[in-house]
């Protein structure tokens, strides 16, 4: 069966097609077409799996880009996903969608989002999985950096903190332009649970999960606020069951949120799609919003300056990437947990030989 994605593939001459349909309008403007129009925004998504396509679809519907490039190792799947999005053109903002198995298709991107990653084989050690991901990233990151030397690099693949470190090392980009999605979604799950308990909109709740995106992530209880008002003391005063065991149970519920979804539907997709689109908005539209994302954390909260470790801290995001990292007021217990996470992550990073 002949596969087509344009009329030119069916034998129609596409050269000058629009000029035969539209009458030109006289234009005395001294501006050339290139100077008369705003600069277009291009976002590339590496990996067209469930997560990559959820991200692409959310970016598309939120009108965040003028061009989206999809990169995937499986050509048939890639073509199918690209066509599926293109066929919805009549219902969406005008966005050019390009795709290819070669990272060259990402050329001149403003933001490159990496979702590709090796899956763990039953019985495989964590180190071996990391080494396979490093091998994969060696094929992806250097050519992406070469084709888009001024881009922002946003890593979503897990383990996200270690792979953000890998992407930073392989890209040669400054740390401010290499960001991991980190605990942005974990914090959303945290906010959802608090909002549901208090029967308020989750957008009116602020609450941070920081540290490793994983089992050792740290809940910052003092960060909980509702409508801008500190809420943790009120919660503890009104609910005697909010003891240390209960707080740990809530933290574990947040951490286990992804496992629950995976157990029910086999994978996570929509929440991470919205989370990453949220980050893309703050970055490309220079929103200066604060998000808990994976950043180079050396020197923060007692983490050694010599440990080039990435983990999540509240950071101000804008067009230049990481514009600053918030100095949180942590309890000693919270800071100690953060340092333990950093130590484990740094030990893993050292084993990679980068």
XYZ file of C-alpha atoms in Angstrom:
354
model
C 0.000 0.000 0.000
C 1.385 3.406 -1.004
C 1.875 5.653 2.013
C 1.203 9.361 1.564
C 1.426 12.376 3.808
C 1.148 15.135 1.174
C -0.440 15.776 -2.235
C 3.011 16.023 -3.816
C 3.488 12.324 -3.031
C 0.337 11.646 -5.075
C 1.850 13.334 -8.128
C 0.627 16.919 -7.684
C 3.163 19.635 -8.436
C 3.578 21.562 -5.173
C 5.791 24.345 -6.554
C 3.847 27.597 -6.543
C 0.669 25.881 -5.432
C -0.394 28.651 -3.069
C 0.318 31.403 -5.641
C -2.159 29.740 -7.995
C -4.873 29.886 -5.349
C -4.246 33.264 -3.684
C -3.870 36.598 -5.437
C -0.740 38.471 -4.255
C -1.252 41.684 -2.275
C 0.898 44.702 -3.062
C 3.421 45.245 -0.284
C 5.483 48.433 -0.177
C 7.040 47.540 3.167
C 10.859 47.776 3.231
C 10.968 44.708 5.480
C 11.961 41.390 3.995
C 9.830 38.350 4.859
C 12.472 37.233 7.347
C 12.427 40.537 9.237
C 8.674 41.129 8.980
C 7.794 38.073 11.027
C 8.611 37.057 14.563
C 11.169 34.352 15.136
C 9.540 30.912 15.156
C 9.852 28.586 18.149
C 10.985 25.004 17.640
C 10.719 22.184 20.175
C 12.199 18.742 19.575
C 11.124 15.581 21.380
C 13.565 12.663 21.382
C 11.664 9.416 21.835
C 8.159 8.773 20.486
C 7.011 6.372 23.189
C 4.041 6.913 25.494
C 5.776 9.693 27.439
C 7.276 11.428 24.398
C 3.985 11.507 22.526
C 2.032 12.708 25.569
C 4.521 15.576 25.830
C 4.315 16.346 22.099
C 0.509 16.253 22.137
C 0.286 18.560 25.160
C 2.792 21.026 23.687
C 0.813 20.965 20.440
C -2.577 21.647 22.039
C -1.143 24.392 24.267
C 0.296 26.206 21.240
C 3.819 26.386 22.663
C 5.723 25.889 19.402
C 5.597 26.754 15.719
C 7.503 23.597 14.832
C 7.747 20.243 16.604
C 10.406 17.722 15.606
C 10.009 14.077 16.625
C 12.976 11.694 16.740
C 12.543 7.945 17.195
C 14.657 4.877 16.380
C 11.666 2.904 15.022
C 10.790 4.477 11.638
C 7.333 2.946 11.176
C 6.182 3.922 14.662
C 7.614 7.394 14.136
C 5.815 7.891 10.828
C 2.571 6.633 12.325
C 2.761 8.964 15.317
C 3.655 11.969 13.141
C 0.813 11.263 10.706
C -1.637 10.791 13.551
C -0.818 14.288 14.826
C -0.758 15.827 11.347
C -4.226 14.454 10.573
C -5.578 16.584 13.441
C -4.325 19.785 11.778
C -7.852 21.149 11.217
C -8.530 21.131 14.962
C -5.231 22.545 16.219
C -3.077 25.673 16.010
C -0.919 25.800 12.875
C 2.238 23.889 13.791
C 4.753 22.306 11.458
C 5.470 18.702 12.472
C 8.647 17.069 11.202
C 10.114 13.701 12.100
C 13.116 11.504 11.487
C 15.395 8.850 12.906
C 18.393 11.190 12.534
C 18.927 13.864 15.247
C 19.675 16.304 12.399
C 15.915 16.916 12.211
C 16.245 18.802 15.525
C 18.461 21.494 13.941
C 17.936 25.008 15.347
C 15.714 23.893 18.210
C 14.966 26.244 21.071
C 14.175 23.379 23.426
C 15.143 19.707 23.127
C 13.233 17.290 25.357
C 14.837 13.863 25.819
C 12.470 11.031 26.776
C 14.403 8.152 25.193
C 15.900 5.624 27.566
C 16.790 1.967 27.856
C 14.326 -0.213 29.764
C 15.530 -2.422 32.563
C 15.850 -6.103 31.692
C 14.642 -8.547 34.379
C 17.596 -9.350 36.629
C 19.696 -6.473 35.269
C 21.701 -4.436 37.761
C 21.061 -0.702 38.147
C 24.652 0.018 37.083
C 24.329 -2.003 33.875
C 21.085 -0.177 33.039
C 22.831 3.146 33.616
C 25.724 2.115 31.372
C 23.292 1.195 28.586
C 21.603 4.568 28.958
C 24.973 6.311 28.744
C 25.635 4.435 25.486
C 22.246 5.583 24.167
C 22.848 9.177 25.265
C 26.223 9.201 23.494
C 24.279 8.677 20.247
C 21.690 11.334 21.043
C 23.124 14.228 23.027
C 26.320 15.230 21.126
C 24.593 15.496 17.703
C 21.646 17.346 19.252
C 24.060 19.804 20.877
C 25.891 20.215 17.577
C 22.707 20.926 15.598
C 21.243 23.277 18.241
C 24.172 24.808 20.159
C 21.983 27.484 21.785
C 19.126 25.191 22.829
C 17.846 24.379 26.282
C 18.103 20.662 27.086
C 15.316 19.142 29.196
C 15.832 15.537 30.341
C 12.802 13.410 31.233
C 14.215 9.861 30.934
C 14.702 7.946 34.183
C 16.732 7.841 36.331
C 16.352 11.527 35.542
C 18.902 12.975 37.985
C 21.775 10.780 36.816
C 20.826 11.143 33.136
C 20.658 14.928 33.487
C 24.251 14.757 34.726
C 25.109 12.540 31.723
C 23.437 14.984 29.301
C 25.320 17.896 30.878
C 28.669 16.137 30.488
C 28.028 14.972 26.912
C 26.517 18.225 25.627
C 29.198 20.602 26.860
C 26.390 23.053 27.661
C 26.548 25.256 30.764
C 24.645 23.747 33.695
C 22.051 26.528 33.459
C 20.861 25.127 30.110
C 20.604 21.465 31.144
C 17.546 20.723 33.256
C 15.936 17.534 34.517
C 12.150 17.278 34.924
C 12.982 16.117 38.450
C 10.286 16.354 41.105
C 8.023 18.805 39.270
C 5.445 16.019 38.836
C 6.070 14.613 42.343
C 5.285 18.057 43.737
C 2.084 18.161 41.695
C 1.050 14.835 43.235
C 1.850 16.275 46.669
C -0.271 19.357 45.939
C -3.116 17.169 44.646
C -3.266 15.179 47.882
C -3.269 18.314 50.057
C -5.836 20.038 47.808
C -8.114 17.005 47.872
C -7.899 16.849 51.667
C -8.741 20.541 52.068
C -11.243 20.651 49.178
C -9.455 23.482 47.352
C -8.041 23.935 43.877
C -4.570 22.370 43.553
C -3.372 25.573 41.859
C -3.953 27.375 45.175
C -1.721 24.893 47.006
C 2.063 25.159 47.136
C 4.088 22.191 48.363
C 7.519 20.922 47.332
C 9.106 17.528 46.934
C 12.873 17.927 46.463
C 15.995 15.808 46.133
C 16.114 12.650 44.075
C 13.233 11.863 41.752
C 12.707 8.480 43.343
C 12.242 6.647 46.587
C 14.453 9.006 48.631
C 12.727 12.250 47.596
C 12.164 14.681 50.472
C 8.802 16.269 51.337
C 9.268 19.847 52.558
C 6.370 20.106 54.982
C 7.084 23.713 55.897
C 6.581 24.660 52.220
C 2.858 23.824 52.294
C 0.726 26.900 51.790
C -2.850 27.439 50.661
C -3.755 30.712 48.995
C -0.355 32.055 50.041
C -0.938 31.282 53.730
C 1.267 28.759 55.593
C -0.835 25.664 56.169
C 1.270 22.942 57.798
C 0.906 24.168 61.399
C -2.838 24.491 60.917
C -3.014 20.947 59.541
C -1.086 19.545 62.489
C -3.087 21.515 65.040
C -6.419 20.397 63.603
C -5.460 16.788 62.895
C -3.782 14.971 65.779
C -3.119 12.062 63.411
C -0.480 14.154 61.582
C 2.388 12.530 63.449
C 5.745 11.525 61.951
C 4.434 8.122 60.862
C 1.478 9.737 59.086
C 3.754 12.252 57.348
C 6.000 9.464 56.113
C 2.908 7.651 54.860
C 1.907 10.727 52.843
C 5.433 11.027 51.419
C 5.375 7.374 50.397
C 1.960 7.866 48.775
C 3.410 10.699 46.697
C 6.488 8.657 45.737
C 4.330 5.628 44.978
C 1.912 7.564 42.761
C 3.733 6.614 39.584
C 3.967 2.953 40.611
C 0.212 2.894 41.209
C -0.527 4.307 37.748
C 1.920 1.894 36.111
C 0.322 -1.000 37.965
C -3.123 0.020 36.710
C -2.475 1.047 33.082
C 1.057 -0.160 32.380
C 2.784 3.227 32.065
C 2.494 6.905 32.989
C 1.933 9.510 30.301
C -0.611 12.290 30.724
C 0.603 13.782 33.999
C 4.233 13.863 32.856
C 3.051 15.339 29.547
C 1.381 18.239 31.342
C 4.304 18.604 33.758
C 6.858 18.932 30.956
C 4.634 21.291 28.942
C 4.376 23.383 32.115
C 8.189 23.560 32.272
C 8.402 24.352 28.543
C 6.020 27.281 29.025
C 8.090 28.755 31.853
C 11.301 28.332 29.870
C 10.336 29.486 26.387
C 7.952 32.241 27.454
C 10.401 33.538 30.065
C 7.819 33.236 32.829
C 10.360 33.354 35.729
C 8.220 30.809 37.579
C 9.678 28.606 40.328
C 9.667 24.834 39.713
C 11.322 21.956 41.588
C 13.576 20.611 38.828
C 16.844 18.725 38.678
C 19.724 21.209 38.732
C 23.439 21.138 39.502
C 23.193 21.165 43.312
C 26.863 21.439 44.341
C 27.232 23.721 47.345
C 23.559 23.780 48.313
C 22.451 22.625 51.785
C 25.809 21.138 52.685
C 26.283 19.174 49.461
C 30.003 19.137 48.673
C 31.217 21.642 46.076
C 33.224 18.802 44.562
C 30.158 16.619 43.951
C 28.751 17.503 40.527
C 25.379 16.031 41.341
C 21.978 16.925 39.899
C 18.876 16.751 42.069
C 15.674 18.727 42.442
C 15.552 22.115 44.148
C 13.105 24.997 43.564
C 14.551 26.947 40.632
C 13.482 30.061 38.744
C 13.056 29.231 35.059
C 13.194 31.557 32.069
C 14.388 31.805 28.490
C 17.984 31.398 29.619
C 17.213 28.160 31.482
C 17.973 28.023 35.204
C 18.021 31.661 36.324
C 18.503 30.952 40.014
C 17.962 28.360 42.747
C 15.934 29.201 45.845
C 17.677 29.034 49.216
C 15.174 26.933 51.154
C 14.986 27.017 54.918
C 15.270 23.276 55.633
C 15.202 21.507 58.962
C 18.371 19.619 59.804
C 16.538 16.335 59.184
C 15.428 17.498 55.718
C 18.929 18.730 54.857
C 20.425 15.439 56.035
C 18.030 13.485 53.802
C 18.973 15.715 50.882
C 22.688 15.141 51.483
C 22.144 11.362 51.661
C 20.359 11.458 48.299
C 23.160 13.560 46.842
C 25.803 11.135 48.131
C 24.051 8.132 46.536
C 23.529 9.944 43.233
C 27.151 11.116 43.141
C 28.393 7.572 43.744
C 26.329 6.410 40.760
C 27.651 9.255 38.593
C 31.262 8.408 39.428
C 30.771 4.845 38.205
C 29.896 6.112 34.713
C 33.385 7.330 33.901
C 32.344 10.707 32.475
